[in-house]
PDB file of C-alpha atoms in Angstrom:
ATOM      1  CA  ILE A   1     119.299  95.100 126.019  1.00 73.00           C
ATOM      2  CA  THR A   2     115.863  95.926 127.380  1.00 90.00           C
ATOM      3  CA  ALA A   3     112.428  95.644 125.807  1.00 97.00           C
ATOM      4  CA  ILE A   4     111.074  98.918 124.431  1.00 98.00           C
ATOM      5  CA  PHE A   5     107.381  99.630 124.887  1.00 98.00           C
ATOM      6  CA  HIS A   6     107.014 103.263 123.800  1.00 98.00           C
ATOM      7  CA  GLY A   7     108.830 106.315 122.506  1.00 98.00           C
ATOM      8  CA  ARG A   8     109.526 109.571 124.287  1.00 97.00           C
ATOM      9  CA  ARG A   9     106.524 110.882 126.176  1.00 97.00           C
ATOM     10  CA  ASP A  10     107.530 114.506 125.646  1.00 96.00           C
ATOM     11  CA  VAL A  11     107.583 114.282 121.848  1.00 97.00           C
ATOM     12  CA  PRO A  12     104.315 114.544 119.874  1.00 97.00           C
ATOM     13  CA  GLN A  13     104.697 111.467 117.725  1.00 97.00           C
ATOM     14  CA  VAL A  14     103.265 107.955 117.603  1.00 98.00           C
ATOM     15  CA  CYS A  15     104.167 104.806 115.710  1.00 98.00           C
ATOM     16  CA  LEU A  16     101.608 102.594 113.971  1.00 98.00           C
ATOM     17  CA  THR A  17     102.703  98.964 113.662  1.00 98.00           C
ATOM     18  CA  TYR A  18     100.961  96.034 112.001  1.00 98.00           C
ATOM     19  CA  ASP A  19     101.736  92.408 112.880  1.00 98.00           C
ATOM     20  CA  ASP A  20     101.568  89.091 111.027  1.00 97.00           C
ATOM     21  CA  MET A  21     100.455  90.111 107.482  1.00 98.00           C
ATOM     22  CA  TRP A  22      98.672  86.790 106.887  1.00 97.00           C
ATOM     23  CA  ASP A  23      96.111  88.491 104.644  1.00 97.00           C
ATOM     24  CA  GLU A  24      98.042  89.694 101.599  1.00 98.00           C
ATOM     25  CA  ALA A  25      95.167  91.716 100.127  1.00 98.00           C
ATOM     26  CA  VAL A  26      94.472  93.635 103.338  1.00 97.00           C
ATOM     27  CA  SER A  27      98.197  94.149 103.971  1.00 98.00           C
ATOM     28  CA  LEU A  28      98.642  95.792 100.587  1.00 98.00           C
ATOM     29  CA  LYS A  29      95.509  97.929 101.003  1.00 98.00           C
ATOM     30  CA  ILE A  30      96.755  99.209 104.381  1.00 98.00           C
ATOM     31  CA  ALA A  31     100.169 100.012 102.916  1.00 98.00           C
ATOM     32  CA  GLU A  32      98.595 101.818  99.943  1.00 98.00           C
ATOM     33  CA  ALA A  33      96.111 103.743 102.097  1.00 98.00           C
ATOM     34  CA  PHE A  34      98.915 105.253 104.175  1.00 98.00           C
ATOM     35  CA  ALA A  35     101.143 105.861 101.158  1.00 98.00           C
ATOM     36  CA  GLU A  36      98.362 107.885  99.537  1.00 98.00           C
ATOM     37  CA  LYS A  37      98.528 110.190 102.580  1.00 97.00           C
ATOM     38  CA  ASP A  38     102.348 110.247 102.473  1.00 97.00           C
ATOM     39  CA  ILE A  39     102.465 108.383 105.788  1.00 98.00           C
ATOM     40  CA  LYS A  40     104.824 105.500 106.517  1.00 98.00           C
ATOM     41  CA  VAL A  41     104.161 102.651 108.952  1.00 98.00           C
ATOM     42  CA  THR A  42     106.017  99.628 110.270  1.00 98.00           C
ATOM     43  CA  PHE A  43     105.014  96.048 109.511  1.00 98.00           C
ATOM     44  CA  PHE A  44     106.043  92.977 111.514  1.00 98.00           C
ATOM     45  CA  PRO A  45     105.377  90.023 109.183  1.00 98.00           C
ATOM     46  CA  ALA A  46     105.920  86.394 110.101  1.00 98.00           C
ATOM     47  CA  GLY A  47     108.531  84.629 107.985  1.00 98.00           C
ATOM     48  CA  LEU A  48     106.142  81.879 106.929  1.00 98.00           C
ATOM     49  CA  GLY A  49     103.904  84.492 105.353  1.00 98.00           C
ATOM     50  CA  ILE A  50     106.830  86.014 103.494  1.00 98.00           C
ATOM     51  CA  ARG A  51     107.812  82.578 102.175  1.00 98.00           C
ATOM     52  CA  ALA A  52     104.222  81.887 101.120  1.00 98.00           C
ATOM     53  CA  ASN A  53     104.149  85.126  99.145  1.00 98.00           C
ATOM     54  CA  ILE A  54     107.341  84.148  97.354  1.00 98.00           C
ATOM     55  CA  ASN A  55     106.185  80.608  96.542  1.00 98.00           C
ATOM     56  CA  THR A  56     102.416  80.899  96.165  1.00 98.00           C
ATOM     57  CA  PRO A  57     101.239  84.535  96.217  1.00 97.00           C
ATOM     58  CA  THR A  58      97.542  85.295  95.974  1.00 97.00           C
ATOM     59  CA  ALA A  59      96.545  86.664  92.573  1.00 97.00           C
ATOM     60  CA  GLY A  60      97.530  90.294  92.191  1.00 97.00           C
ATOM     61  CA  HIS A  61      99.835  90.281  95.209  1.00 98.00           C
ATOM     62  CA  GLU A  62     103.056  88.998  93.705  1.00 98.00           C
ATOM     63  CA  ASN A  63     106.214  90.659  95.087  1.00 98.00           C
ATOM     64  CA  LEU A  64     104.126  91.987  97.982  1.00 98.00           C
ATOM     65  CA  TYR A  65     107.023  92.876 100.260  1.00 98.00           C
ATOM     66  CA  GLN A  66     108.997  94.638  97.584  1.00 98.00           C
ATOM     67  CA  ARG A  67     105.909  96.671  96.675  1.00 98.00           C
ATOM     68  CA  ILE A  68     105.238  97.643 100.289  1.00 98.00           C
ATOM     69  CA  TYR A  69     108.894  98.561 100.802  1.00 98.00           C
ATOM     70  CA  GLU A  70     108.833 100.749  97.674  1.00 98.00           C
ATOM     71  CA  LEU A  71     105.840 102.607  99.142  1.00 98.00           C
ATOM     72  CA  GLY A  72     108.185 103.761 101.909  1.00 98.00           C
ATOM     73  CA  HIS A  73     107.203 101.401 104.708  1.00 98.00           C
ATOM     74  CA  GLU A  74     109.577  99.269 106.773  1.00 98.00           C
ATOM     75  CA  PHE A  75     109.703  95.806 108.325  1.00 98.00           C
ATOM     76  CA  GLY A  76     110.517  94.331 111.704  1.00 98.00           C
ATOM     77  CA  CYS A  77     111.127  90.661 112.497  1.00 98.00           C
ATOM     78  CA  HIS A  78     108.150  88.806 113.973  1.00 98.00           C
ATOM     79  CA  THR A  79     110.062  85.496 113.920  1.00 98.00           C
ATOM     80  CA  TYR A  80     109.915  82.983 111.119  1.00 98.00           C
ATOM     81  CA  SER A  81     107.362  80.472 112.439  1.00 98.00           C
ATOM     82  CA  HIS A  82     105.214  82.733 114.667  1.00 98.00           C
ATOM     83  CA  ILE A  83     105.256  80.198 117.506  1.00 97.00           C
ATOM     84  CA  ASP A  84     105.365  80.320 121.291  1.00 98.00           C
ATOM     85  CA  ILE A  85     109.071  80.910 121.964  1.00 98.00           C
ATOM     86  CA  THR A  86     108.962  80.164 125.690  1.00 98.00           C
ATOM     87  CA  ASP A  87     111.059  76.997 125.487  1.00 98.00           C
ATOM     88  CA  LEU A  88     113.388  77.991 122.659  1.00 98.00           C
ATOM     89  CA  THR A  89     117.085  78.483 123.340  1.00 98.00           C
ATOM     90  CA  ALA A  90     118.965  81.564 122.217  1.00 98.00           C
ATOM     91  CA  ARG A  91     120.567  79.479 119.485  1.00 97.00           C
ATOM     92  CA  ASP A  92     117.196  78.191 118.275  1.00 97.00           C
ATOM     93  CA  LEU A  93     115.839  81.731 118.212  1.00 98.00           C
ATOM     94  CA  GLY A  94     118.857  83.165 116.457  1.00 97.00           C
ATOM     95  CA  ASP A  95     119.150  80.457 113.816  1.00 97.00           C
ATOM     96  CA  SER A  96     115.636  79.204 113.067  1.00 98.00           C
ATOM     97  CA  GLN A  97     113.514  82.238 113.941  1.00 98.00           C
ATOM     98  CA  ILE A  98     115.564  85.393 113.374  1.00 98.00           C
ATOM     99  CA  GLN A  99     118.227  84.530 110.801  1.00 98.00           C
ATOM    100  CA  THR A 100     115.770  82.459 108.779  1.00 98.00           C
ATOM    101  CA  TRP A 101     113.372  85.418 108.802  1.00 98.00           C
ATOM    102  CA  ILE A 102     116.133  87.718 107.578  1.00 98.00           C
ATOM    103  CA  GLU A 103     117.051  85.294 104.786  1.00 98.00           C
ATOM    104  CA  VAL A 104     113.479  84.978 103.510  1.00 98.00           C
ATOM    105  CA  MET A 105     112.986  88.748 103.659  1.00 98.00           C
ATOM    106  CA  ASN A 106     116.179  89.177 101.652  1.00 98.00           C
ATOM    107  CA  ASP A 107     114.728  86.772  99.088  1.00 98.00           C
ATOM    108  CA  ALA A 108     111.477  88.714  98.974  1.00 98.00           C
ATOM    109  CA  LEU A 109     113.146  92.112  98.558  1.00 98.00           C
ATOM    110  CA  GLY A 110     116.046  91.059  96.385  1.00 98.00           C
ATOM    111  CA  PHE A 111     118.698  92.637  98.596  1.00 98.00           C
ATOM    112  CA  GLU A 112     120.091  92.337 102.131  1.00 98.00           C
ATOM    113  CA  TYR A 113     117.690  93.882 104.623  1.00 98.00           C
ATOM    114  CA  GLN A 114     118.202  94.533 108.317  1.00 97.00           C
ATOM    115  CA  PRO A 115     114.894  94.493 110.247  1.00 98.00           C
ATOM    116  CA  VAL A 116     114.213  97.597 112.274  1.00 98.00           C
ATOM    117  CA  ALA A 117     113.440  95.574 115.413  1.00 98.00           C
ATOM    118  CA  LEU A 118     112.471  92.203 116.849  1.00 98.00           C
ATOM    119  CA  ARG A 119     108.945  91.595 118.136  1.00 98.00           C
ATOM    120  CA  PRO A 120     108.187  88.130 119.543  1.00 98.00           C
ATOM    121  CA  PRO A 121     104.748  86.608 118.874  1.00 97.00           C
ATOM    122  CA  MET A 122     102.259  87.306 121.663  1.00 96.00           C
ATOM    123  CA  GLY A 123     104.817  89.565 123.310  1.00 97.00           C
ATOM    124  CA  ILE A 124     106.577  86.635 124.984  1.00 98.00           C
ATOM    125  CA  VAL A 125     109.950  87.775 126.298  1.00 97.00           C
ATOM    126  CA  THR A 126     112.528  85.356 127.696  1.00 98.00           C
ATOM    127  CA  ASN A 127     116.180  85.488 128.714  1.00 97.00           C
ATOM    128  CA  ALA A 128     116.979  83.518 125.577  1.00 98.00           C
ATOM    129  CA  LEU A 129     115.244  86.196 123.490  1.00 98.00           C
ATOM    130  CA  PHE A 130     117.438  88.890 125.037  1.00 98.00           C
ATOM    131  CA  ASP A 131     120.525  86.816 124.253  1.00 98.00           C
ATOM    132  CA  ALA A 132     119.393  86.239 120.658  1.00 98.00           C
ATOM    133  CA  ALA A 133     118.574  89.927 120.210  1.00 98.00           C
ATOM    134  CA  TYR A 134     122.018  90.868 121.472  1.00 97.00           C
ATOM    135  CA  GLU A 135     123.704  88.419 119.103  1.00 97.00           C
ATOM    136  CA  THR A 136     121.733  89.698 116.105  1.00 96.00           C
ATOM    137  CA  ASP A 137     121.992  93.366 117.146  1.00 96.00           C
ATOM    138  CA  LEU A 138     118.227  93.910 117.144  1.00 98.00           C
ATOM    139  CA  PRO A 139     116.227  95.972 119.630  1.00 98.00           C
ATOM    140  CA  ILE A 140     113.236  94.186 121.162  1.00 98.00           C
ATOM    141  CA  VAL A 141     110.162  96.337 120.602  1.00 98.00           C
ATOM    142  CA  LEU A 142     106.747  95.470 122.010  1.00 98.00           C
ATOM    143  CA  TRP A 143     103.909  98.010 122.288  1.00 98.00           C
ATOM    144  CA  SER A 144     102.202 100.388 124.682  1.00 98.00           C
ATOM    145  CA  ALA A 145      98.773 100.513 123.008  1.00 98.00           C
ATOM    146  CA  ASP A 146      96.985  97.320 121.984  1.00 98.00           C
ATOM    147  CA  MET A 147      94.137  97.955 119.554  1.00 98.00           C
ATOM    148  CA  ARG A 148      92.752  94.418 120.023  1.00 96.00           C
ATOM    149  CA  ASP A 149      91.704  94.474 116.399  1.00 96.00           C
ATOM    150  CA  SER A 150      91.629  90.691 116.166  1.00 93.00           C
ATOM    151  CA  PHE A 151      88.873  90.440 118.774  1.00 92.00           C
ATOM    152  CA  CYS A 152      86.215  92.992 117.826  1.00 90.00           C
ATOM    153  CA  ALA A 153      82.833  91.903 116.512  1.00 88.00           C
ATOM    154  CA  PRO A 154      82.613  92.467 112.727  1.00 86.00           C
ATOM    155  CA  ASP A 155      79.507  94.650 112.931  1.00 88.00           C
ATOM    156  CA  GLN A 156      81.062  96.883 115.617  1.00 92.00           C
ATOM    157  CA  CYS A 157      84.739  96.721 114.702  1.00 94.00           C
ATOM    158  CA  GLU A 158      85.157 100.066 112.973  1.00 94.00           C
ATOM    159  CA  ALA A 159      83.376 102.048 115.693  1.00 95.00           C
ATOM    160  CA  GLU A 160      85.096 100.164 118.505  1.00 96.00           C
ATOM    161  CA  LEU A 161      88.570 100.578 117.029  1.00 97.00           C
ATOM    162  CA  SER A 162      87.991 104.287 116.455  1.00 97.00           C
ATOM    163  CA  TRP A 163      86.917 104.631 120.087  1.00 97.00           C
ATOM    164  CA  ARG A 164      89.879 102.652 121.370  1.00 97.00           C
ATOM    165  CA  PHE A 165      92.386 104.600 119.305  1.00 98.00           C
ATOM    166  CA  GLY A 166      91.122 107.881 120.725  1.00 97.00           C
ATOM    167  CA  VAL A 167      91.278 106.577 124.291  1.00 97.00           C
ATOM    168  CA  LEU A 168      94.847 105.303 123.935  1.00 98.00           C
ATOM    169  CA  LEU A 169      96.275 108.120 121.843  1.00 98.00           C
ATOM    170  CA  LYS A 170      99.079 110.151 123.442  1.00 97.00           C
ATOM    171  CA  ASN A 171     102.718 111.072 122.950  1.00 97.00           C
ATOM    172  CA  GLY A 172     105.104 108.211 122.286  1.00 98.00           C
ATOM    173  CA  GLU A 173     102.579 105.419 121.844  1.00 98.00           C
ATOM    174  CA  ILE A 174     103.546 102.353 119.848  1.00 98.00           C
ATOM    175  CA  PHE A 175     100.300 100.904 118.551  1.00 98.00           C
ATOM    176  CA  LEU A 176      99.901  97.166 118.078  1.00 98.00           C
ATOM    177  CA  GLN A 177      97.580  96.361 115.191  1.00 98.00           C
ATOM    178  CA  HIS A 178      97.123  93.538 112.711  1.00 98.00           C
ATOM    179  CA  THR A 179      96.400  93.423 109.019  1.00 97.00           C
ATOM    180  CA  THR A 180      92.652  92.960 109.474  1.00 96.00           C
ATOM    181  CA  GLU A 181      89.630  94.409 107.680  1.00 95.00           C
ATOM    182  CA  GLY A 182      88.781  96.347 110.839  1.00 96.00           C
ATOM    183  CA  SER A 183      92.182  98.035 110.999  1.00 97.00           C
ATOM    184  CA  LEU A 184      91.932  98.904 107.322  1.00 97.00           C
ATOM    185  CA  ALA A 185      88.477 100.447 107.756  1.00 96.00           C
ATOM    186  CA  VAL A 186      89.504 102.695 110.641  1.00 97.00           C
ATOM    187  CA  ILE A 187      92.565 104.334 109.042  1.00 98.00           C
ATOM    188  CA  ASN A 188      90.805 107.576 108.083  1.00 97.00           C
ATOM    189  CA  GLN A 189      89.360 108.004 111.580  1.00 97.00           C
ATOM    190  CA  GLN A 190      92.798 107.427 113.071  1.00 98.00           C
ATOM    191  CA  LEU A 191      94.366 110.062 110.851  1.00 97.00           C
ATOM    192  CA  GLU A 192      91.648 112.559 111.768  1.00 97.00           C
ATOM    193  CA  LEU A 193      92.296 112.005 115.482  1.00 97.00           C
ATOM    194  CA  LEU A 194      96.048 112.337 114.987  1.00 98.00           C
ATOM    195  CA  ASP A 195      95.479 115.637 113.196  1.00 97.00           C
ATOM    196  CA  GLU A 196      93.173 116.895 115.954  1.00 97.00           C
ATOM    197  CA  MET A 197      95.800 116.129 118.601  1.00 96.00           C
ATOM    198  CA  LYS A 198      98.646 117.463 116.456  1.00 97.00           C
ATOM    199  CA  LEU A 199     100.532 114.192 116.641  1.00 98.00           C
ATOM    200  CA  SER A 200     102.786 113.010 113.842  1.00 97.00           C
ATOM    201  CA  THR A 201     103.019 109.392 112.696  1.00 97.00           C
ATOM    202  CA  VAL A 202     106.561 108.131 112.286  1.00 98.00           C
ATOM    203  CA  LEU A 203     108.315 104.923 111.364  1.00 98.00           C
ATOM    204  CA  LEU A 204     109.521 102.836 114.273  1.00 98.00           C
ATOM    205  CA  SER A 205     113.101 103.403 113.130  1.00 98.00           C
ATOM    206  CA  GLU A 206     112.595 107.158 113.517  1.00 98.00           C
ATOM    207  CA  MET A 207     110.961 106.806 116.929  1.00 98.00           C
ATOM    208  CA  LEU A 208     113.872 104.659 118.107  1.00 98.00           C
ATOM    209  CA  ALA A 209     116.367 107.182 116.737  1.00 97.00           C
ATOM    210  CA  VAL A 210     114.652 109.950 118.711  1.00 97.00           C
ATOM    211  CA  LEU A 211     114.524 107.734 121.806  1.00 95.00           C
ATOM    212  CA  ASN A 212     118.244 106.996 121.493  1.00 93.00           C
ATOM    213  CA  GLY A 213     119.177 110.634 120.938  1.00 93.00           C
ATOM    214  CA  GLU A 214     120.269 110.054 117.332  1.00 93.00           C
ATOM    215  CA  ILE A 215     117.704 112.594 116.122  1.00 92.00           C
ATOM    216  CA  GLU A 216     117.295 115.855 118.030  1.00 87.00           C
ATOM    217  CA  VAL A 217     113.769 117.083 118.557  1.00 83.00           C
ATOM    218  CA  THR A 218     112.172 119.946 120.431  1.00 74.00           C
ATOM    219  CA  PRO A 219     109.608 118.660 122.929  1.00 69.00           C
ATOM    220  CA  GLU A 220     106.187 120.227 122.495  1.00 60.00           C
ATOM    221  CA  ALA A 221     103.069 120.199 124.598  1.00 42.00           C
ATOM    222  CA  VAL A 222     100.070 118.563 122.972  1.00 40.00           C
ATOM    223  CA  ALA A 223      96.628 120.024 123.506  1.00 38.00           C
ATOM    224  CA  GLU A 224      94.095 117.820 125.239  1.00 39.00           C
ATOM    225  CA  VAL A 225      91.294 116.778 122.911  1.00 37.00           C
ATOM    226  CA  GLU A 226      88.113 115.265 124.231  1.00 38.00           C
ATOM    227  CA  VAL A 227      87.175 112.127 122.323  1.00 38.00           C
ATOM    228  CA  THR A 228      83.565 111.021 122.425  1.00 36.00           C
ATOM    229  CA  PRO A 229      83.328 107.214 122.497  1.00 37.00           C
ATOM    230  CA  GLU A 230      81.127 105.757 119.771  1.00 37.00           C
ATOM    231  CA  VAL A 231      80.980 102.364 121.413  1.00 35.00           C
ATOM    232  CA  THR A 232      82.049 100.876 124.700  1.00 35.00           C
ATOM    233  CA  PRO A 233      84.235  97.788 125.012  1.00 36.00           C
ATOM    234  CA  GLY A 234      82.486  94.476 125.396  1.00 36.00           C
ATOM    235  CA  ALA A 235      81.842  92.917 128.771  1.00 29.00           C
ATOM    236  CA  GLY A 236      84.947  91.648 130.467  1.00 32.00           C
ATOM    237  CA  GLU A 237      87.265  93.458 128.047  1.00 35.00           C
ATOM    238  CA  SER A 238      89.879  95.875 129.283  1.00 35.00           C
ATOM    239  CA  THR A 239      92.196  98.339 127.635  1.00 33.00           C
ATOM    240  CA  PRO A 240      95.957  98.070 128.271  1.00 32.00           C
TER     241      PRO A 240
END
């Protein structure tokens, strides 16, 4: 098992992923915004958030995960507790962080669900994580394009995220995003840029299937599109 950072670079597709899902209202709005465009994305919720939605959902967001699933989206495991896993053993990871996540997701959906992938919080990868992933038969998927949507200033977030998306956009990218107001606000700009560059947005499961040769595709060249930055990153900030 190796960690996967991106899809095939010769195939004009990208994958949009959203981590954590702490904000139930924003999570649902993001899921609905893409569904309205007949686009599917991949969410990596933390198990504690799933449990909170089962036990004490915010008003109007009952059965959140079932509703998002029915919109056509999919879920990956972001561990149950969303903690630093550096010192956890493979057994700890498998039992308390992965299997417990699967069990709470099953409760939320009402049926047995196999997560599309495993993504550790903060991208921390250890030998124990590889062992746990092997035991649970889950690919470890990180990202190749970090939108840094948790760090932008509120009054500049939409413009900055639009700029960053255009800079990072190319074949095979796996975008790391979070369920934030900024990421919600920039969806239309992202879709416009994807259309300009003739890139399709696919579920992570589809990107992995293409990467593994389970789905045959015909590689295509993608035209270069000049993107004019609307804002520059803040001092001391760098893009991945």
